[in-house]
């Protein structure tokens, strides 16, 4: 018997043995999702799948770290070549890898979290000499986010600005 399967129930074994195409595992907290994923990775490696062809994505840094530790305990150094990260980390790596195809962009971009964005908007309001009571940073961020959601860049937003508020947000 393969030691990878020793501690798994029937449904978990079924998920680990699934080797054709992607697999989505949804289950409640503490049900063994991480155990199944790490065992599946070990099983795929046993079957000869190259580590760099395996992608495992989690939502949190804590979960990614825990999964990486478990995979390392199961497979050793091969774990270093597996794409195992959070959604955000994976997307940032992918963007950096592919950025050369986008005119005007380089690998040296920075991704701002919500507090970074707030600081930047406050700084812009100050430089534009705008009252942050009339132009609250959160509402400015909301307006910018709405424009981004419809794929509108700054130039297009400025062209469609219909009132003083939108003109200043465009600035």
CSV table of N, CA and C in Angstrom, one decimal:
chain,number,residue,atom,x,y,z
A,1,UNK,N,0.9,-1.2,0.0
A,1,UNK,CA,0.0,0.0,0.0
A,1,UNK,C,0.9,1.2,0.0
A,2,UNK,N,0.5,2.2,-0.7
A,2,UNK,CA,1.2,3.5,-0.8
A,2,UNK,C,1.0,4.3,0.5
A,3,UNK,N,2.0,4.7,1.1
A,3,UNK,CA,1.9,5.5,2.4
A,3,UNK,C,1.1,6.8,2.2
A,4,UNK,N,1.1,7.4,1.0
A,4,UNK,CA,0.4,8.6,0.8
A,4,UNK,C,-1.1,8.4,1.1
A,5,UNK,N,-1.7,7.2,0.9
A,5,UNK,CA,-3.1,7.0,1.0
A,5,UNK,C,-3.5,6.4,2.4
A,6,UNK,N,-2.5,6.1,3.3
A,6,UNK,CA,-2.7,5.5,4.5
A,6,UNK,C,-3.7,6.2,5.4
A,7,UNK,N,-3.7,7.5,5.5
A,7,UNK,CA,-4.5,8.3,6.4
A,7,UNK,C,-5.7,8.9,5.8
A,8,UNK,N,-6.0,8.6,4.6
A,8,UNK,CA,-7.1,9.2,3.8
A,8,UNK,C,-8.4,8.3,3.8
A,9,UNK,N,-9.5,9.0,3.9
A,9,UNK,CA,-10.8,8.2,3.7
A,9,UNK,C,-11.0,8.0,2.2
A,10,UNK,N,-12.1,7.3,1.9
A,10,UNK,CA,-12.4,6.9,0.5
A,10,UNK,C,-12.5,8.1,-0.4
A,11,UNK,N,-13.3,9.1,0.0
A,11,UNK,CA,-13.5,10.4,-0.8
A,11,UNK,C,-12.2,11.1,-1.0
A,12,UNK,N,-11.4,11.2,0.0
A,12,UNK,CA,-10.1,11.8,-0.1
A,12,UNK,C,-9.2,11.1,-1.0
A,13,UNK,N,-9.2,9.7,-0.9
A,13,UNK,CA,-8.4,8.9,-1.9
A,13,UNK,C,-8.8,9.2,-3.3
A,14,UNK,N,-10.1,9.3,-3.5
A,14,UNK,CA,-10.6,9.5,-4.9
A,14,UNK,C,-10.1,10.8,-5.4
A,15,UNK,N,-10.1,11.9,-4.6
A,15,UNK,CA,-9.6,13.2,-5.0
A,15,UNK,C,-8.1,13.1,-5.3
A,16,UNK,N,-7.3,12.4,-4.4
A,16,UNK,CA,-5.9,12.4,-4.6
A,16,UNK,C,-5.6,11.6,-5.9
A,17,UNK,N,-6.3,10.6,-6.2
A,17,UNK,CA,-6.1,9.8,-7.4
A,17,UNK,C,-6.5,10.4,-8.7
A,18,UNK,N,-7.3,11.5,-8.6
A,18,UNK,CA,-7.8,12.2,-9.8
A,18,UNK,C,-6.6,12.9,-10.4
A,19,UNK,N,-6.2,12.5,-11.6
A,19,UNK,CA,-5.0,13.0,-12.3
A,19,UNK,C,-5.2,13.7,-13.6
A,20,UNK,N,-6.4,13.6,-14.1
A,20,UNK,CA,-6.7,14.2,-15.5
A,20,UNK,C,-7.4,15.5,-15.3
A,21,UNK,N,-6.8,16.6,-15.6
A,21,UNK,CA,-7.4,17.9,-15.5
A,21,UNK,C,-7.4,18.5,-14.1
A,22,UNK,N,-7.9,19.7,-14.0
A,22,UNK,CA,-8.0,20.4,-12.7
A,22,UNK,C,-8.9,19.7,-11.8
A,23,UNK,N,-8.8,20.0,-10.5
A,23,UNK,CA,-9.6,19.5,-9.5
A,23,UNK,C,-9.9,20.6,-8.5
A,24,UNK,N,-11.2,20.8,-8.2
A,24,UNK,CA,-11.6,21.8,-7.2
A,24,UNK,C,-12.1,21.1,-6.0
A,25,UNK,N,-11.6,21.4,-4.9
A,25,UNK,CA,-12.0,20.8,-3.6
A,25,UNK,C,-12.6,21.8,-2.7
A,26,UNK,N,-13.9,21.6,-2.4
A,26,UNK,CA,-14.6,22.5,-1.5
A,26,UNK,C,-15.1,21.7,-0.3
A,27,UNK,N,-14.8,22.1,0.9
A,27,UNK,CA,-15.3,21.4,2.1
A,27,UNK,C,-15.1,22.4,3.3
A,28,UNK,N,-15.7,22.0,4.4
A,28,UNK,CA,-15.6,22.8,5.5
A,28,UNK,C,-14.3,22.8,6.2
A,29,UNK,N,-14.1,23.8,7.1
A,29,UNK,CA,-12.9,23.9,7.9
A,29,UNK,C,-12.6,22.6,8.6
A,30,UNK,N,-11.3,22.2,8.6
A,30,UNK,CA,-10.9,21.0,9.4
A,30,UNK,C,-11.3,19.7,8.8
A,31,UNK,N,-11.7,19.7,7.5
A,31,UNK,CA,-12.2,18.5,6.9
A,31,UNK,C,-11.1,17.7,6.1
A,32,UNK,N,-9.9,18.3,6.0
A,32,UNK,CA,-8.8,17.7,5.4
A,32,UNK,C,-8.5,18.1,4.0
A,33,UNK,N,-8.9,19.3,3.6
A,33,UNK,CA,-8.6,19.8,2.3
A,33,UNK,C,-7.1,19.9,2.0
A,34,UNK,N,-6.4,20.5,2.9
A,34,UNK,CA,-5.0,20.7,2.8
A,34,UNK,C,-4.3,19.4,2.7
A,35,UNK,N,-4.7,18.4,3.5
A,35,UNK,CA,-4.1,17.1,3.5
A,35,UNK,C,-4.3,16.5,2.1
A,36,UNK,N,-5.5,16.6,1.6
A,36,UNK,CA,-5.8,16.0,0.3
A,36,UNK,C,-5.0,16.6,-0.8
A,37,UNK,N,-4.9,18.0,-0.8
A,37,UNK,CA,-4.1,18.7,-1.8
A,37,UNK,C,-2.6,18.3,-1.7
A,38,UNK,N,-2.1,18.2,-0.5
A,38,UNK,CA,-0.7,17.9,-0.4
A,38,UNK,C,-0.4,16.5,-0.8
A,39,UNK,N,-1.3,15.6,-0.5
A,39,UNK,CA,-1.1,14.2,-0.9
A,39,UNK,C,-1.3,14.0,-2.4
A,40,UNK,N,-2.2,14.8,-3.0
A,40,UNK,CA,-2.4,14.8,-4.4
A,40,UNK,C,-1.1,15.2,-5.1
A,41,UNK,N,-0.5,16.3,-4.6
A,41,UNK,CA,0.7,16.8,-5.2
A,41,UNK,C,1.8,15.7,-5.1
A,42,UNK,N,1.9,15.0,-4.0
A,42,UNK,CA,2.9,14.0,-3.8
A,42,UNK,C,2.6,12.8,-4.8
A,43,UNK,N,1.4,12.5,-5.0
A,43,UNK,CA,1.0,11.4,-5.9
A,43,UNK,C,1.3,11.8,-7.3
A,44,UNK,N,1.0,13.0,-7.7
A,44,UNK,CA,1.3,13.5,-9.1
A,44,UNK,C,2.8,13.4,-9.3
A,45,UNK,N,3.6,13.8,-8.3
A,45,UNK,CA,5.1,13.7,-8.5
A,45,UNK,C,5.5,12.2,-8.6
A,46,UNK,N,4.9,11.3,-7.8
A,46,UNK,CA,5.2,9.9,-7.9
A,46,UNK,C,4.9,9.4,-9.3
A,47,UNK,N,3.9,9.9,-10.0
A,47,UNK,CA,3.5,9.5,-11.3
A,47,UNK,C,4.4,10.1,-12.4
A,48,UNK,N,5.3,10.9,-12.0
A,48,UNK,CA,6.3,11.5,-13.0
A,48,UNK,C,5.9,12.9,-13.5
A,49,UNK,N,4.9,13.5,-12.9
A,49,UNK,CA,4.6,14.9,-13.3
A,49,UNK,C,5.7,15.8,-12.8
A,50,UNK,N,6.1,16.7,-13.7
A,50,UNK,CA,7.2,17.6,-13.4
A,50,UNK,C,6.7,18.6,-12.3
A,51,UNK,N,7.5,18.9,-11.3
A,51,UNK,CA,7.0,19.8,-10.2
A,51,UNK,C,6.5,21.2,-10.8
A,52,UNK,N,7.2,21.7,-11.7
A,52,UNK,CA,6.9,23.0,-12.3
A,52,UNK,C,5.5,23.0,-13.0
A,53,UNK,N,5.0,21.8,-13.3
A,53,UNK,CA,3.7,21.7,-14.0
A,53,UNK,C,2.5,21.6,-13.0
A,54,UNK,N,2.8,21.8,-11.7
A,54,UNK,CA,1.8,21.7,-10.7
A,54,UNK,C,1.5,23.0,-10.1
A,55,UNK,N,0.2,23.4,-10.0
A,55,UNK,CA,-0.2,24.7,-9.5
A,55,UNK,C,-1.2,24.4,-8.4
A,56,UNK,N,-0.9,24.9,-7.2
A,56,UNK,CA,-1.8,24.9,-6.0
A,56,UNK,C,-2.0,26.3,-5.5
A,57,UNK,N,-3.2,26.7,-5.4
A,57,UNK,CA,-3.5,28.1,-5.0
A,57,UNK,C,-4.4,28.1,-3.8
A,58,UNK,N,-4.0,29.0,-2.8
A,58,UNK,CA,-4.8,29.2,-1.6
A,58,UNK,C,-5.2,30.6,-1.5
A,59,UNK,N,-6.0,30.9,-0.5
A,59,UNK,CA,-6.5,32.3,-0.3
A,59,UNK,C,-5.6,33.1,0.6
A,60,UNK,N,-4.9,32.5,1.5
A,60,UNK,CA,-4.1,33.3,2.5
A,60,UNK,C,-2.7,32.9,2.5
A,61,UNK,N,-1.8,33.8,2.9
A,61,UNK,CA,-0.4,33.5,3.1
A,61,UNK,C,-0.2,32.4,4.1
A,62,UNK,N,-1.0,32.4,5.2
A,62,UNK,CA,-0.8,31.4,6.2
A,62,UNK,C,-1.1,30.0,5.6
A,63,UNK,N,-2.2,29.9,4.8
A,63,UNK,CA,-2.5,28.6,4.2
A,63,UNK,C,-1.4,28.1,3.2
A,64,UNK,N,-0.9,29.1,2.4
A,64,UNK,CA,0.1,28.8,1.4
A,64,UNK,C,1.4,28.3,2.1
A,65,UNK,N,1.7,28.9,3.2
A,65,UNK,CA,2.9,28.5,4.0
A,65,UNK,C,2.8,27.1,4.6
A,66,UNK,N,1.6,26.9,5.2
A,66,UNK,CA,1.3,25.6,5.7
A,66,UNK,C,1.3,24.5,4.7
A,67,UNK,N,0.7,24.8,3.5
A,67,UNK,CA,0.7,23.8,2.5
A,67,UNK,C,2.1,23.5,1.9
A,68,UNK,N,2.9,24.6,1.8
A,68,UNK,CA,4.3,24.4,1.3
A,68,UNK,C,5.1,23.6,2.3
A,69,UNK,N,4.9,23.8,3.6
A,69,UNK,CA,5.6,23.0,4.6
A,69,UNK,C,5.2,21.5,4.5
A,70,UNK,N,3.9,21.3,4.4
A,70,UNK,CA,3.4,19.9,4.3
A,70,UNK,C,3.9,19.2,3.0
A,71,UNK,N,3.9,19.9,1.9
A,71,UNK,CA,4.4,19.3,0.7
A,71,UNK,C,5.9,19.0,0.8
A,72,UNK,N,6.7,20.0,1.4
A,72,UNK,CA,8.1,19.7,1.6
A,72,UNK,C,8.3,18.5,2.4
A,73,UNK,N,7.5,18.3,3.5
A,73,UNK,CA,7.7,17.2,4.4
A,73,UNK,C,7.4,15.9,3.6
A,74,UNK,N,6.5,15.9,2.6
A,74,UNK,CA,6.2,14.7,1.8
A,74,UNK,C,7.2,14.4,0.7
A,75,UNK,N,7.6,15.5,0.0
A,75,UNK,CA,8.4,15.3,-1.2
A,75,UNK,C,9.8,15.9,-1.2
A,76,UNK,N,10.1,16.6,-0.2
A,76,UNK,CA,11.5,17.1,-0.1
A,76,UNK,C,11.7,18.3,-1.0
A,77,UNK,N,12.9,18.4,-1.6
A,77,UNK,CA,13.3,19.5,-2.4
A,77,UNK,C,12.5,19.8,-3.6
A,78,UNK,N,11.8,18.8,-4.1
A,78,UNK,CA,10.9,19.0,-5.3
A,78,UNK,C,9.9,20.1,-5.0
A,79,UNK,N,9.6,20.3,-3.8
A,79,UNK,CA,8.5,21.3,-3.4
A,79,UNK,C,8.9,22.7,-3.9
A,80,UNK,N,10.2,22.9,-4.0
A,80,UNK,CA,10.7,24.3,-4.4
A,80,UNK,C,10.3,24.6,-5.8
A,81,UNK,N,10.0,23.7,-6.6
A,81,UNK,CA,9.7,23.9,-8.0
A,81,UNK,C,8.2,23.9,-8.3
A,82,UNK,N,7.4,23.7,-7.3
A,82,UNK,CA,5.9,23.6,-7.5
A,82,UNK,C,5.4,25.1,-7.4
A,83,UNK,N,4.4,25.4,-8.2
A,83,UNK,CA,3.8,26.7,-8.1
A,83,UNK,C,2.7,26.6,-7.0
A,84,UNK,N,3.1,27.0,-5.8
A,84,UNK,CA,2.3,26.9,-4.6
A,84,UNK,C,2.2,28.3,-4.0
A,85,UNK,N,1.1,29.0,-4.1
A,85,UNK,CA,1.0,30.4,-3.6
A,85,UNK,C,-0.4,30.8,-3.3
A,86,UNK,N,-0.6,32.1,-3.0
A,86,UNK,CA,-1.9,32.6,-2.9
A,86,UNK,C,-2.3,33.1,-4.3
A,87,UNK,N,-3.6,33.4,-4.5
A,87,UNK,CA,-4.1,33.9,-5.8
A,87,UNK,C,-3.3,35.2,-6.1
A,88,UNK,N,-3.2,36.1,-5.2
A,88,UNK,CA,-2.5,37.4,-5.4
A,88,UNK,C,-1.0,37.2,-5.8
A,89,UNK,N,-0.4,36.3,-5.1
A,89,UNK,CA,1.1,36.1,-5.4
A,89,UNK,C,1.2,35.5,-6.7
A,90,UNK,N,0.4,34.5,-7.1
A,90,UNK,CA,0.5,33.9,-8.4
A,90,UNK,C,0.2,34.9,-9.5
A,91,UNK,N,-0.8,35.7,-9.3
A,91,UNK,CA,-1.1,36.7,-10.4
A,91,UNK,C,0.0,37.7,-10.5
A,92,UNK,N,0.6,38.1,-9.4
A,92,UNK,CA,1.7,39.1,-9.5
A,92,UNK,C,2.9,38.5,-10.2
A,93,UNK,N,3.2,37.2,-9.9
A,93,UNK,CA,4.3,36.5,-10.6
A,93,UNK,C,4.0,36.4,-12.1
A,94,UNK,N,2.8,36.0,-12.4
A,94,UNK,CA,2.4,35.9,-13.8
A,94,UNK,C,2.5,37.2,-14.6
A,95,UNK,N,2.0,38.3,-13.9
A,95,UNK,CA,2.1,39.6,-14.6
A,95,UNK,C,3.6,40.0,-14.8
A,96,UNK,N,4.4,39.7,-13.8
A,96,UNK,CA,5.9,40.1,-14.0
A,96,UNK,C,6.5,39.2,-15.1
A,97,UNK,N,6.0,38.0,-15.2
A,97,UNK,CA,6.5,37.1,-16.3
A,97,UNK,C,6.1,37.6,-17.7
A,98,UNK,N,4.9,38.1,-17.8
A,98,UNK,CA,4.3,38.5,-19.1
A,98,UNK,C,4.3,40.0,-19.4
A,99,UNK,N,4.8,40.8,-18.5
A,99,UNK,CA,4.7,42.2,-18.6
A,99,UNK,C,5.4,42.8,-19.9
A,100,UNK,N,6.3,42.1,-20.4
A,100,UNK,CA,7.0,42.6,-21.6
A,100,UNK,C,6.1,42.8,-22.8
A,101,UNK,N,5.0,42.0,-22.8
A,101,UNK,CA,4.0,42.1,-23.9
A,101,UNK,C,3.1,43.4,-23.8
A,102,UNK,N,3.2,44.1,-22.7
A,102,UNK,CA,2.4,45.3,-22.5
A,102,UNK,C,3.2,46.6,-22.6
A,103,UNK,N,3.0,47.3,-23.7
A,103,UNK,CA,3.8,48.5,-24.0
A,103,UNK,C,3.8,49.5,-22.8
A,104,UNK,N,4.9,50.0,-22.4
A,104,UNK,CA,5.0,51.0,-21.4
A,104,UNK,C,5.1,50.4,-20.0
A,105,UNK,N,5.1,49.1,-19.8
A,105,UNK,CA,5.1,48.6,-18.4
A,105,UNK,C,6.4,47.8,-18.2
A,106,UNK,N,6.9,47.7,-17.0
A,106,UNK,CA,8.1,47.0,-16.7
A,106,UNK,C,7.8,46.0,-15.5
A,107,UNK,N,8.7,45.2,-15.2
A,107,UNK,CA,8.6,44.2,-14.1
A,107,UNK,C,8.7,44.9,-12.7
A,108,UNK,N,9.1,46.2,-12.7
A,108,UNK,CA,9.2,46.9,-11.4
A,108,UNK,C,8.0,47.6,-10.9
A,109,UNK,N,6.8,47.0,-11.2
A,109,UNK,CA,5.6,47.6,-10.7
A,109,UNK,C,5.3,47.2,-9.3
A,110,UNK,N,4.5,48.0,-8.6
A,110,UNK,CA,4.1,47.8,-7.2
A,110,UNK,C,2.6,47.6,-7.2
A,111,UNK,N,2.2,46.7,-6.4
A,111,UNK,CA,0.8,46.5,-6.2
A,111,UNK,C,0.4,47.1,-4.8
A,112,UNK,N,-0.5,48.1,-4.9
A,112,UNK,CA,-0.9,48.8,-3.7
A,112,UNK,C,-2.0,48.1,-3.0
A,113,UNK,N,-1.9,47.9,-1.7
A,113,UNK,CA,-3.1,47.4,-0.9
A,113,UNK,C,-4.0,48.6,-0.6
A,114,UNK,N,-5.1,48.4,0.1
A,114,UNK,CA,-6.0,49.4,0.3
A,114,UNK,C,-5.5,50.6,1.2
A,115,UNK,N,-4.6,50.3,2.1
A,115,UNK,CA,-4.0,51.4,2.9
A,115,UNK,C,-3.0,52.2,2.1
A,116,UNK,N,-2.3,51.5,1.2
A,116,UNK,CA,-1.4,52.3,0.3
A,116,UNK,C,-2.2,53.2,-0.7
A,117,UNK,N,-3.3,52.7,-1.2
A,117,UNK,CA,-4.1,53.4,-2.1
A,117,UNK,C,-4.7,54.7,-1.4
A,118,UNK,N,-5.1,54.5,-0.1
A,118,UNK,CA,-5.6,55.6,0.7
A,118,UNK,C,-4.6,56.7,0.9
A,119,UNK,N,-3.4,56.3,1.2
A,119,UNK,CA,-2.3,57.3,1.4
A,119,UNK,C,-2.0,58.0,0.1
A,120,UNK,N,-2.0,57.3,-1.0
A,120,UNK,CA,-1.7,57.9,-2.3
A,120,UNK,C,-2.8,59.0,-2.7
A,121,UNK,N,-4.1,58.6,-2.5
A,121,UNK,CA,-5.2,59.5,-2.8
A,121,UNK,C,-5.1,60.7,-1.9
A,122,UNK,N,-4.8,60.5,-0.6
A,122,UNK,CA,-4.7,61.7,0.3
A,122,UNK,C,-3.6,62.6,-0.1
A,123,UNK,N,-2.5,62.1,-0.6
A,123,UNK,CA,-1.4,62.9,-1.1
A,123,UNK,C,-1.8,63.6,-2.3
A,124,UNK,N,-2.5,63.0,-3.2
A,124,UNK,CA,-2.9,63.6,-4.5
A,124,UNK,C,-3.9,64.8,-4.1
A,125,UNK,N,-4.8,64.5,-3.2
A,125,UNK,CA,-5.8,65.6,-2.8
A,125,UNK,C,-5.0,66.8,-2.3
A,126,UNK,N,-4.0,66.5,-1.5
A,126,UNK,CA,-3.2,67.6,-0.9
A,126,UNK,C,-2.5,68.4,-2.0
A,127,UNK,N,-1.9,67.7,-2.9
A,127,UNK,CA,-1.2,68.3,-4.0
A,127,UNK,C,-2.1,69.1,-4.9
A,128,UNK,N,-3.4,68.7,-5.1
A,128,UNK,CA,-4.3,69.4,-5.9
A,128,UNK,C,-5.1,70.5,-5.1
A,129,UNK,N,-4.7,70.6,-3.8
A,129,UNK,CA,-5.3,71.6,-2.9
A,129,UNK,C,-6.8,71.4,-2.8
A,130,UNK,N,-7.2,70.1,-2.6
A,130,UNK,CA,-8.6,69.8,-2.5
A,130,UNK,C,-9.0,69.4,-1.1
A,131,UNK,N,-10.1,69.9,-0.6
A,131,UNK,CA,-10.5,69.6,0.8
A,131,UNK,C,-11.0,68.1,0.9
A,132,UNK,N,-10.3,67.4,1.8
A,132,UNK,CA,-10.6,66.0,1.9
A,132,UNK,C,-12.0,65.7,2.7
A,133,UNK,N,-12.7,66.8,3.0
A,133,UNK,CA,-14.1,66.7,3.5
A,133,UNK,C,-15.0,66.6,2.3
A,134,UNK,N,-14.7,67.4,1.3
A,134,UNK,CA,-15.5,67.5,0.1
A,134,UNK,C,-15.2,66.3,-0.8
A,135,UNK,N,-13.9,66.0,-0.9
A,135,UNK,CA,-13.4,64.9,-1.7
A,135,UNK,C,-12.8,63.8,-0.7
A,136,UNK,N,-13.7,63.1,-0.1
A,136,UNK,CA,-13.2,62.1,0.8
A,136,UNK,C,-12.4,61.0,0.1
A,137,UNK,N,-11.2,60.7,0.7
A,137,UNK,CA,-10.4,59.7,0.0
A,137,UNK,C,-11.1,58.4,-0.4
A,138,UNK,N,-11.9,57.9,0.5
A,138,UNK,CA,-12.7,56.7,0.2
A,138,UNK,C,-13.6,56.8,-1.0
A,139,UNK,N,-14.3,58.0,-1.1
A,139,UNK,CA,-15.2,58.2,-2.2
A,139,UNK,C,-14.4,58.3,-3.5
A,140,UNK,N,-13.3,59.0,-3.5
A,140,UNK,CA,-12.4,59.1,-4.6
A,140,UNK,C,-11.9,57.7,-5.1
A,141,UNK,N,-11.5,56.9,-4.1
A,141,UNK,CA,-11.1,55.5,-4.4
A,141,UNK,C,-12.2,54.8,-5.1
A,142,UNK,N,-13.4,55.0,-4.5
A,142,UNK,CA,-14.6,54.3,-5.1
A,142,UNK,C,-14.9,54.7,-6.5
A,143,UNK,N,-14.7,56.0,-6.8
A,143,UNK,CA,-15.0,56.5,-8.2
A,143,UNK,C,-13.9,55.9,-9.1
A,144,UNK,N,-12.7,55.9,-8.7
A,144,UNK,CA,-11.6,55.3,-9.5
A,144,UNK,C,-11.8,53.8,-9.7
A,145,UNK,N,-12.2,53.1,-8.7
A,145,UNK,CA,-12.5,51.7,-8.8
A,145,UNK,C,-13.6,51.4,-9.8
A,146,UNK,N,-14.7,52.2,-9.7
A,146,UNK,CA,-15.8,52.0,-10.6
A,146,UNK,C,-15.3,52.2,-12.1
A,147,UNK,N,-14.5,53.2,-12.3
A,147,UNK,CA,-14.0,53.4,-13.7
A,147,UNK,C,-13.1,52.2,-14.1
A,148,UNK,N,-12.3,51.7,-13.2
A,148,UNK,CA,-11.4,50.6,-13.5
A,148,UNK,C,-12.3,49.3,-13.8
A,149,UNK,N,-13.4,49.2,-13.1
A,149,UNK,CA,-14.3,48.0,-13.3
A,149,UNK,C,-14.9,48.0,-14.7
A,150,UNK,N,-15.0,49.1,-15.3
A,150,UNK,CA,-15.5,49.1,-16.7
A,150,UNK,C,-14.4,49.4,-17.7
A,151,UNK,N,-13.1,49.1,-17.2
A,151,UNK,CA,-11.9,49.2,-18.1
A,151,UNK,C,-11.7,50.6,-18.6
A,152,UNK,N,-12.0,51.6,-17.9
A,152,UNK,CA,-11.8,53.0,-18.3
A,152,UNK,C,-10.5,53.5,-17.7
A,153,UNK,N,-9.6,53.9,-18.6
A,153,UNK,CA,-8.3,54.5,-18.0
A,153,UNK,C,-8.5,55.9,-17.7
A,154,UNK,N,-7.5,56.5,-17.1
A,154,UNK,CA,-7.6,57.9,-16.7
A,154,UNK,C,-8.0,58.9,-17.8
A,155,UNK,N,-7.4,58.7,-18.9
A,155,UNK,CA,-7.7,59.6,-20.1
A,155,UNK,C,-9.2,59.5,-20.5
A,156,UNK,N,-9.7,58.3,-20.6
A,156,UNK,CA,-11.1,58.1,-20.9
A,156,UNK,C,-12.0,58.7,-19.8
A,157,UNK,N,-11.6,58.5,-18.6
A,157,UNK,CA,-12.4,59.0,-17.5
A,157,UNK,C,-12.5,60.5,-17.5
A,158,UNK,N,-11.3,61.1,-17.8
A,158,UNK,CA,-11.3,62.6,-17.9
A,158,UNK,C,-12.1,63.1,-19.0
A,159,UNK,N,-12.1,62.4,-20.1
A,159,UNK,CA,-12.9,62.8,-21.3
A,159,UNK,C,-14.4,62.7,-21.0
A,160,UNK,N,-14.8,61.8,-20.2
A,160,UNK,CA,-16.3,61.7,-19.9
A,160,UNK,C,-16.7,62.4,-18.6
A,161,UNK,N,-15.8,63.0,-17.9
A,161,UNK,CA,-16.1,63.6,-16.6
A,161,UNK,C,-17.2,64.7,-16.8
A,162,UNK,N,-18.3,64.5,-16.1
A,162,UNK,CA,-19.5,65.3,-16.4
A,162,UNK,C,-19.7,66.4,-15.3
A,163,UNK,N,-18.9,66.4,-14.3
A,163,UNK,CA,-19.1,67.5,-13.3
A,163,UNK,C,-17.8,67.8,-12.6
A,164,UNK,N,-17.8,68.8,-11.8
A,164,UNK,CA,-16.5,69.3,-11.1
A,164,UNK,C,-15.9,68.1,-10.3
A,165,UNK,N,-16.7,67.4,-9.6
A,165,UNK,CA,-16.1,66.3,-8.8
A,165,UNK,C,-15.4,65.3,-9.7
A,166,UNK,N,-16.0,64.8,-10.8
A,166,UNK,CA,-15.4,63.9,-11.7
A,166,UNK,C,-14.1,64.5,-12.4
A,167,UNK,N,-14.2,65.8,-12.7
A,167,UNK,CA,-13.0,66.4,-13.3
A,167,UNK,C,-11.8,66.4,-12.3
A,168,UNK,N,-12.1,66.6,-11.0
A,168,UNK,CA,-11.0,66.7,-10.0
A,168,UNK,C,-10.5,65.3,-9.8
A,169,UNK,N,-11.4,64.3,-9.8
A,169,UNK,CA,-11.0,62.9,-9.6
A,169,UNK,C,-10.1,62.5,-10.8
A,170,UNK,N,-10.5,62.9,-12.0
A,170,UNK,CA,-9.6,62.7,-13.1
A,170,UNK,C,-8.2,63.3,-13.0
A,171,UNK,N,-8.2,64.5,-12.4
A,171,UNK,CA,-6.9,65.1,-12.2
A,171,UNK,C,-6.0,64.3,-11.3
